[in-house]
């Protein structure tokens, strides 16, 4: 039954077992094409860093340093007070976190610890769907609903453009992100911990708060950090709802308008044709970009390190 | 006394002693309802958002929708302004984005999973992609302005759909890579080994077995990435999507790829910053249109994924 052996096995060489040259060439060529594509992603990073760094350097080397700490942000008059934009960015992002963290964490705990699998199966995609709501729409929502229909009931003299409404709208925008990272962290906690806790007689609420939450702490921290980074980088909501991107005086009031790093960039970008004059307004766009890039990169890397530590633990 | 002497009796007594009275766990149910409240808030605001936009934009949506969908931007009055240029521009930008981001992203994922898994180069690329995913969208606008609009304007012709599409392609590239990597990793090794076993080359294994097996998941990720691009305004503002009146002149559809353009989210931004309530109506109506568009695309992708997700 076995096929007959070749008459002269010694006549066969490795070359006879090889496949055709074209098949080998295809396979080798594909490898190089894929490697080239992978290099493109590195190129994108390099170009981003080169773009913002060289533009920022032009700005730093020409600006009068005293103008970086003057009364406010008036790029066309040569006054670039960074603290104005930074304070507004941080204020709005903190408000956003006050909205997003309680509701995002609450939803995450509910979905991971309490919800029936069927409920979970519906709610998880709903959260994903929420993450896709365009930010311009939330900006419109802030000026057409949050300020006039809600905030005016609490604050008599609130500005039409204000940081509070912008912060709330940004918060709504980052809820799905925070909820999804937090839920992943909670589900990474081994079931054995929950079973041990229940076995000792703990109620579900005790197990959730005293056992699961502490065990997932680093993941929850990461959710807050990444959410904050997202809020700092959010542009359209802030540009529409908070105003002040073109010019803003330094102020701490949440019911006043105020430009942020991102809204100042959008305002400068809108006028790219006009600002190409001899002042530094155009270069300040790249400087703000570099600042924003550095801030979000540090935050995201911190979040990443924390998540990694969590993955190693269990 | 006699009850407690049998083991079964002891067990019953113990169970009775340990059983909580129903409704006694006040803290537990309060906590649970708090969580349900948070979940309802987190997911329910979409309904509120949609309702508010429909009510605010009702004037246009009920009486003037066809005019709104088929007319371009007008400087004269809100009632004359429409969004068709934005819809066309958004679709064109999404097309260019897909053409650049999908082949590059999928090929990168193939290299990372099939060729270089665990290598030093792969680790660097993966770290790089995770960092790119966190870069704010407006920073990609700067990249687009400096590189795609100004440096390679011979190819992109300056502030055009091509430059805008390439900018958004750079932005969604990490999403395409990450979802494609997940899809490829989900394909079991037994499939690859079987193909190698019958003498296939690596290219044949990938193109005839692995990619078809991962295709539906990759497609879902791609659609989600394009939906993200569809709703994005900030980078497009920087790379010069028109924010005011614009005219195509008598350009045909192909020529509009290299002329002035705008996109739906950019138009909404423009409506929103005009003074006057009638522009607000336009902003709300256009918001409803983009919400329906983006949610439909996303919903379809998520549905398809849940429907065709294969368990190996």
Tab-separated table of C-alpha atoms in Angstrom, chain A:
chain	number	residue	atom	x	y	z
A	1	UNK	CA	0.000	0.000	0.000
A	2	UNK	CA	2.869	2.431	0.600
A	3	UNK	CA	3.860	4.442	-2.488
A	4	UNK	CA	6.996	3.206	-4.180
A	5	UNK	CA	10.205	4.798	-3.020
A	6	UNK	CA	12.036	6.983	-5.545
A	7	UNK	CA	14.638	4.967	-7.384
A	8	UNK	CA	17.451	7.286	-6.513
A	9	UNK	CA	16.878	9.283	-3.339
A	10	UNK	CA	20.391	10.606	-3.566
A	11	UNK	CA	19.382	12.558	-6.708
A	12	UNK	CA	16.953	14.723	-4.689
A	13	UNK	CA	18.350	17.915	-3.216
A	14	UNK	CA	16.856	20.642	-1.033
A	15	UNK	CA	16.190	22.635	-4.211
A	16	UNK	CA	13.668	20.046	-5.393
A	17	UNK	CA	11.607	20.428	-2.230
A	18	UNK	CA	11.512	24.189	-2.570
A	19	UNK	CA	8.447	25.837	-3.944
A	20	UNK	CA	8.403	28.091	-7.003
A	21	UNK	CA	10.318	31.358	-6.998
A	22	UNK	CA	7.175	33.477	-7.401
A	23	UNK	CA	5.513	32.009	-4.317
A	24	UNK	CA	8.627	32.708	-2.303
A	25	UNK	CA	8.906	36.236	-3.718
A	26	UNK	CA	5.278	36.999	-2.789
A	27	UNK	CA	5.843	35.865	0.746
A	28	UNK	CA	9.059	37.865	1.168
A	29	UNK	CA	7.564	40.967	-0.469
A	30	UNK	CA	4.509	40.853	1.782
A	31	UNK	CA	6.741	40.822	4.826
A	32	UNK	CA	8.460	44.024	3.746
A	33	UNK	CA	5.188	45.739	2.851
A	34	UNK	CA	3.785	44.998	6.317
A	35	UNK	CA	6.963	46.176	8.041
A	36	UNK	CA	6.835	49.409	6.033
A	37	UNK	CA	3.259	50.027	7.182
A	38	UNK	CA	4.330	49.532	10.794
A	39	UNK	CA	6.996	52.175	10.243
A	40	UNK	CA	4.322	54.658	9.126
A	41	UNK	CA	2.897	54.784	12.663
A	42	UNK	CA	6.358	55.629	13.989
A	43	UNK	CA	6.682	58.271	11.270
A	44	UNK	CA	3.379	59.863	12.349
A	45	UNK	CA	4.686	60.191	15.912
A	46	UNK	CA	7.978	61.610	14.726
A	47	UNK	CA	6.214	64.160	12.517
A	48	UNK	CA	3.905	65.256	15.343
A	49	UNK	CA	6.829	65.780	17.701
A	50	UNK	CA	8.883	67.564	15.026
A	51	UNK	CA	5.958	69.813	14.057
A	52	UNK	CA	5.023	70.990	17.542
A	53	UNK	CA	8.613	71.160	18.792
A	54	UNK	CA	9.979	73.236	15.921
A	55	UNK	CA	6.972	75.603	15.944
A	56	UNK	CA	7.161	75.946	19.718
A	57	UNK	CA	10.887	76.653	19.508
A	58	UNK	CA	10.288	79.512	17.046
A	59	UNK	CA	7.819	80.958	19.528
A	60	UNK	CA	9.981	80.541	22.624
A	61	UNK	CA	13.081	81.974	20.983
A	62	UNK	CA	11.272	85.136	19.822
A	63	UNK	CA	8.723	85.915	22.513
A	64	UNK	CA	9.450	88.466	25.225
A	65	UNK	CA	9.330	86.348	28.375
A	66	UNK	CA	7.513	89.033	30.330
A	67	UNK	CA	4.554	88.725	27.945
A	68	UNK	CA	3.960	85.135	29.078
A	69	UNK	CA	2.721	86.356	32.449
A	70	UNK	CA	0.668	89.432	31.510
A	71	UNK	CA	-2.998	90.070	32.398
A	72	UNK	CA	-4.498	87.557	29.962
A	73	UNK	CA	-4.518	85.848	26.576
A	74	UNK	CA	-4.444	88.451	23.780
A	75	UNK	CA	-2.288	86.816	21.080
A	76	UNK	CA	-2.823	89.512	18.486
A	77	UNK	CA	-1.595	92.152	20.909
A	78	UNK	CA	1.408	90.038	21.818
A	79	UNK	CA	0.209	89.149	25.333
A	80	UNK	CA	0.400	85.416	25.973
A	81	UNK	CA	-0.471	84.809	29.610
A	82	UNK	CA	-0.230	81.039	29.903
A	83	UNK	CA	-1.710	80.865	33.391
A	84	UNK	CA	-5.035	82.188	32.027
A	85	UNK	CA	-5.391	79.262	29.635
A	86	UNK	CA	-3.937	76.679	32.008
A	87	UNK	CA	-6.201	77.653	34.899
A	88	UNK	CA	-9.278	77.607	32.676
A	89	UNK	CA	-8.308	74.228	31.200
A	90	UNK	CA	-7.784	72.731	34.650
A	91	UNK	CA	-10.980	74.268	36.081
A	92	UNK	CA	-13.095	72.889	33.242
A	93	UNK	CA	-11.435	69.472	33.421
A	94	UNK	CA	-11.958	69.248	37.188
A	95	UNK	CA	-15.660	70.065	36.775
A	96	UNK	CA	-15.798	67.422	34.053
A	97	UNK	CA	-14.284	64.835	36.390
A	98	UNK	CA	-16.737	65.763	39.169
A	99	UNK	CA	-19.523	64.908	36.723
A	100	UNK	CA	-17.941	61.914	35.017
A	101	UNK	CA	-16.240	60.005	37.858
A	102	UNK	CA	-19.256	59.402	40.150
A	103	UNK	CA	-21.563	58.441	37.329
A	104	UNK	CA	-18.913	56.543	35.343
A	105	UNK	CA	-17.714	54.577	38.379
A	106	UNK	CA	-21.293	53.971	39.508
A	107	UNK	CA	-22.205	52.578	36.129
A	108	UNK	CA	-19.015	50.485	36.088
A	109	UNK	CA	-19.699	48.968	39.532
A	110	UNK	CA	-23.308	48.282	38.600
A	111	UNK	CA	-22.401	46.598	35.318
A	112	UNK	CA	-19.563	44.540	36.776
A	113	UNK	CA	-21.022	43.552	40.185
A	114	UNK	CA	-24.804	43.825	40.086
A	115	UNK	CA	-26.231	43.785	36.594
A	116	UNK	CA	-27.858	40.692	35.170
A	117	UNK	CA	-25.808	39.383	32.225
A	118	UNK	CA	-28.665	40.323	29.897
A	119	UNK	CA	-28.690	43.921	31.155
A	120	UNK	CA	-24.915	44.031	30.779
A	121	UNK	CA	-25.143	42.780	27.231
A	122	UNK	CA	-27.361	45.726	26.332
A	123	UNK	CA	-25.636	48.391	28.426
A	124	UNK	CA	-22.048	47.792	27.288
A	125	UNK	CA	-22.773	48.526	23.598
A	126	UNK	CA	-24.922	51.493	24.682
A	127	UNK	CA	-21.912	52.959	26.459
A	128	UNK	CA	-19.820	52.384	23.337
A	129	UNK	CA	-22.481	54.174	21.305
A	130	UNK	CA	-22.363	57.104	23.730
A	131	UNK	CA	-18.622	57.384	23.218
A	132	UNK	CA	-19.282	58.220	19.580
A	133	UNK	CA	-21.466	61.294	20.187
A	134	UNK	CA	-19.701	64.105	18.269
A	135	UNK	CA	-18.287	66.745	20.594
A	136	UNK	CA	-19.752	69.659	18.604
A	137	UNK	CA	-23.208	68.319	19.470
A	138	UNK	CA	-22.387	68.463	23.183
A	139	UNK	CA	-21.148	72.008	22.677
A	140	UNK	CA	-24.498	72.976	21.165
A	141	UNK	CA	-26.214	71.102	24.032
A	142	UNK	CA	-24.256	73.188	26.551
A	143	UNK	CA	-25.314	76.567	25.136
A	144	UNK	CA	-28.863	75.576	24.193
A	145	UNK	CA	-29.805	73.519	27.258
A	146	UNK	CA	-27.295	73.260	30.133
A	147	UNK	CA	-26.819	77.018	30.576
A	148	UNK	CA	-30.276	78.428	29.740
A	149	UNK	CA	-32.473	75.636	31.141
A	150	UNK	CA	-30.476	74.455	34.149
A	151	UNK	CA	-27.703	76.769	35.296
A	152	UNK	CA	-29.732	80.007	35.085
A	153	UNK	CA	-31.965	78.573	37.839
A	154	UNK	CA	-29.010	78.505	40.215
A	155	UNK	CA	-26.918	81.478	39.128
A	156	UNK	CA	-28.581	84.817	38.392
A	157	UNK	CA	-25.703	86.548	36.666
A	158	UNK	CA	-24.248	83.650	34.716
A	159	UNK	CA	-22.584	84.493	31.404
A	160	UNK	CA	-24.058	82.951	28.224
A	161	UNK	CA	-20.596	81.453	27.648
A	162	UNK	CA	-19.313	79.973	30.896
A	163	UNK	CA	-16.808	77.442	32.158
A	164	UNK	CA	-19.332	75.587	34.316
A	165	UNK	CA	-21.544	74.503	31.396
A	166	UNK	CA	-18.459	73.646	29.333
A	167	UNK	CA	-17.140	71.492	32.189
A	168	UNK	CA	-20.453	69.660	32.631
A	169	UNK	CA	-20.690	68.961	28.899
A	170	UNK	CA	-17.090	67.714	28.751
A	171	UNK	CA	-17.944	65.523	31.743
A	172	UNK	CA	-20.871	63.965	29.879
A	173	UNK	CA	-18.494	63.336	26.987
A	174	UNK	CA	-15.908	61.425	29.053
A	175	UNK	CA	-18.385	59.318	31.096
A	176	UNK	CA	-18.272	56.397	28.611
A	177	UNK	CA	-14.459	56.393	28.556
A	178	UNK	CA	-14.194	56.390	32.348
A	179	UNK	CA	-16.963	53.825	32.766
A	180	UNK	CA	-15.359	51.459	30.287
A	181	UNK	CA	-11.826	51.620	31.774
A	182	UNK	CA	-13.250	51.284	35.303
A	183	UNK	CA	-15.405	48.336	34.316
A	184	UNK	CA	-12.408	46.545	32.817
A	185	UNK	CA	-10.493	47.132	36.055
A	186	UNK	CA	-13.335	45.775	38.215
A	187	UNK	CA	-13.782	42.693	36.066
A	188	UNK	CA	-10.060	41.979	36.285
A	189	UNK	CA	-10.489	41.376	40.026
A	190	UNK	CA	-10.558	37.575	40.485
A	191	UNK	CA	-13.907	36.035	41.417
A	192	UNK	CA	-12.124	34.175	44.232
A	193	UNK	CA	-11.818	37.435	46.191
A	194	UNK	CA	-15.565	38.017	45.963
A	195	UNK	CA	-16.316	34.412	46.932
A	196	UNK	CA	-13.990	34.583	49.923
A	197	UNK	CA	-15.659	37.785	51.068
A	198	UNK	CA	-19.162	36.346	50.691
A	199	UNK	CA	-18.016	33.183	52.419
A	200	UNK	CA	-17.096	35.237	55.468
A	201	UNK	CA	-20.646	36.537	55.504
A	202	UNK	CA	-20.141	39.928	53.889
A	203	UNK	CA	-23.079	41.502	52.152
A	204	UNK	CA	-22.815	42.375	48.482
A	205	UNK	CA	-22.397	46.080	49.254
A	206	UNK	CA	-19.566	45.280	51.693
A	207	UNK	CA	-17.878	43.000	49.177
A	208	UNK	CA	-18.117	45.653	46.479
A	209	UNK	CA	-16.825	48.556	48.559
A	210	UNK	CA	-14.355	46.856	50.896
A	211	UNK	CA	-12.959	44.119	48.664
A	212	UNK	CA	-13.504	44.726	44.945
A	213	UNK	CA	-12.934	48.491	44.864
A	214	UNK	CA	-9.608	48.414	46.755
A	215	UNK	CA	-8.407	45.507	44.624
A	216	UNK	CA	-9.185	47.474	41.463
A	217	UNK	CA	-7.826	50.743	42.839
A	218	UNK	CA	-4.972	51.176	40.386
A	219	UNK	CA	-7.257	50.619	37.402
A	220	UNK	CA	-9.721	53.150	38.785
A	221	UNK	CA	-6.896	55.652	39.237
A	222	UNK	CA	-5.895	55.052	35.629
A	223	UNK	CA	-9.485	55.726	34.535
A	224	UNK	CA	-9.395	59.083	36.317
A	225	UNK	CA	-6.023	60.034	34.842
A	226	UNK	CA	-6.912	59.045	31.273
A	227	UNK	CA	-10.310	60.733	31.609
A	228	UNK	CA	-8.649	63.928	32.823
A	229	UNK	CA	-6.243	63.827	29.895
A	230	UNK	CA	-9.161	63.432	27.501
A	231	UNK	CA	-10.961	66.369	29.151
A	232	UNK	CA	-7.896	68.625	28.885
A	233	UNK	CA	-7.617	67.814	25.182
A	234	UNK	CA	-11.302	68.300	24.375
A	235	UNK	CA	-11.679	71.186	21.944
A	236	UNK	CA	-15.069	71.734	20.347
A	237	UNK	CA	-17.253	71.629	23.471
A	238	UNK	CA	-15.032	74.192	25.142
A	239	UNK	CA	-14.722	76.402	22.056
A	240	UNK	CA	-18.511	76.565	21.648
A	241	UNK	CA	-19.591	76.669	25.280
A	242	UNK	CA	-16.884	78.501	27.195
A	243	UNK	CA	-15.969	81.246	24.745
A	244	UNK	CA	-12.885	83.360	25.205
A	245	UNK	CA	-10.703	81.473	22.760
A	246	UNK	CA	-9.735	84.626	20.905
A	247	UNK	CA	-9.028	86.796	23.899
A	248	UNK	CA	-9.550	86.280	27.605
A	249	UNK	CA	-8.691	88.107	30.780
A	250	UNK	CA	-7.453	86.044	33.704
A	251	UNK	CA	-10.397	85.134	35.935
A	252	UNK	CA	-11.276	82.368	38.355
A	253	UNK	CA	-15.056	82.638	38.211
A	254	UNK	CA	-16.771	79.515	36.882
A	255	UNK	CA	-19.810	81.464	35.703
A	256	UNK	CA	-17.670	83.643	33.425
A	257	UNK	CA	-16.358	82.773	29.994
A	258	UNK	CA	-12.742	81.693	29.652
A	259	UNK	CA	-10.465	80.419	26.898
A	260	UNK	CA	-8.578	77.157	27.354
A	261	UNK	CA	-5.434	75.798	25.697
A	262	UNK	CA	-7.569	73.973	23.149
A	263	UNK	CA	-10.098	76.729	22.443
A	264	UNK	CA	-7.266	79.231	21.976
A	265	UNK	CA	-5.757	76.825	19.444
A	266	UNK	CA	-9.064	76.491	17.595
A	267	UNK	CA	-9.465	80.276	17.530
A	268	UNK	CA	-5.943	80.753	16.195
A	269	UNK	CA	-6.526	78.000	13.653
A	270	UNK	CA	-9.709	79.667	12.406
A	271	UNK	CA	-7.688	82.735	11.556
A	272	UNK	CA	-4.619	81.047	10.075
A	273	UNK	CA	-4.884	83.220	6.969
A	274	UNK	CA	-4.973	86.459	8.929
A	275	UNK	CA	-2.485	85.779	11.703
A	276	UNK	CA	0.459	85.233	9.367
A	277	UNK	CA	1.563	88.819	10.015
A	278	UNK	CA	4.701	89.812	11.828
A	279	UNK	CA	3.485	89.084	15.328
A	280	UNK	CA	3.856	85.763	17.071
A	281	UNK	CA	0.202	84.723	17.160
A	282	UNK	CA	0.663	81.998	14.553
A	283	UNK	CA	3.684	80.516	16.327
A	284	UNK	CA	1.808	80.535	19.631
A	285	UNK	CA	-0.543	77.994	18.050
A	286	UNK	CA	2.329	75.504	17.836
A	287	UNK	CA	3.560	76.405	21.296
A	288	UNK	CA	0.123	75.624	22.761
A	289	UNK	CA	0.094	72.401	20.743
A	290	UNK	CA	3.432	71.386	22.228
A	291	UNK	CA	2.191	72.211	25.729
A	292	UNK	CA	-1.003	70.197	25.248
A	293	UNK	CA	0.905	67.296	23.692
A	294	UNK	CA	3.348	67.195	26.619
A	295	UNK	CA	0.588	67.350	29.264
A	296	UNK	CA	-1.552	64.610	27.726
A	297	UNK	CA	1.469	62.407	26.960
A	298	UNK	CA	2.634	62.491	30.579
A	299	UNK	CA	-0.900	61.768	31.854
A	300	UNK	CA	-1.477	58.915	29.396
A	301	UNK	CA	1.872	57.303	30.135
A	302	UNK	CA	1.154	57.507	33.859
A	303	UNK	CA	-2.221	55.861	33.255
A	304	UNK	CA	-0.578	53.216	31.107
A	305	UNK	CA	2.053	52.357	33.729
A	306	UNK	CA	-0.641	51.991	36.388
A	307	UNK	CA	-2.780	49.742	34.184
A	308	UNK	CA	0.230	47.566	33.436
A	309	UNK	CA	0.960	47.141	37.120
A	310	UNK	CA	-2.603	46.007	37.621
A	311	UNK	CA	-2.353	43.425	34.864
A	312	UNK	CA	0.757	41.927	36.432
A	313	UNK	CA	-0.782	41.629	39.843
A	314	UNK	CA	-3.327	38.876	39.184
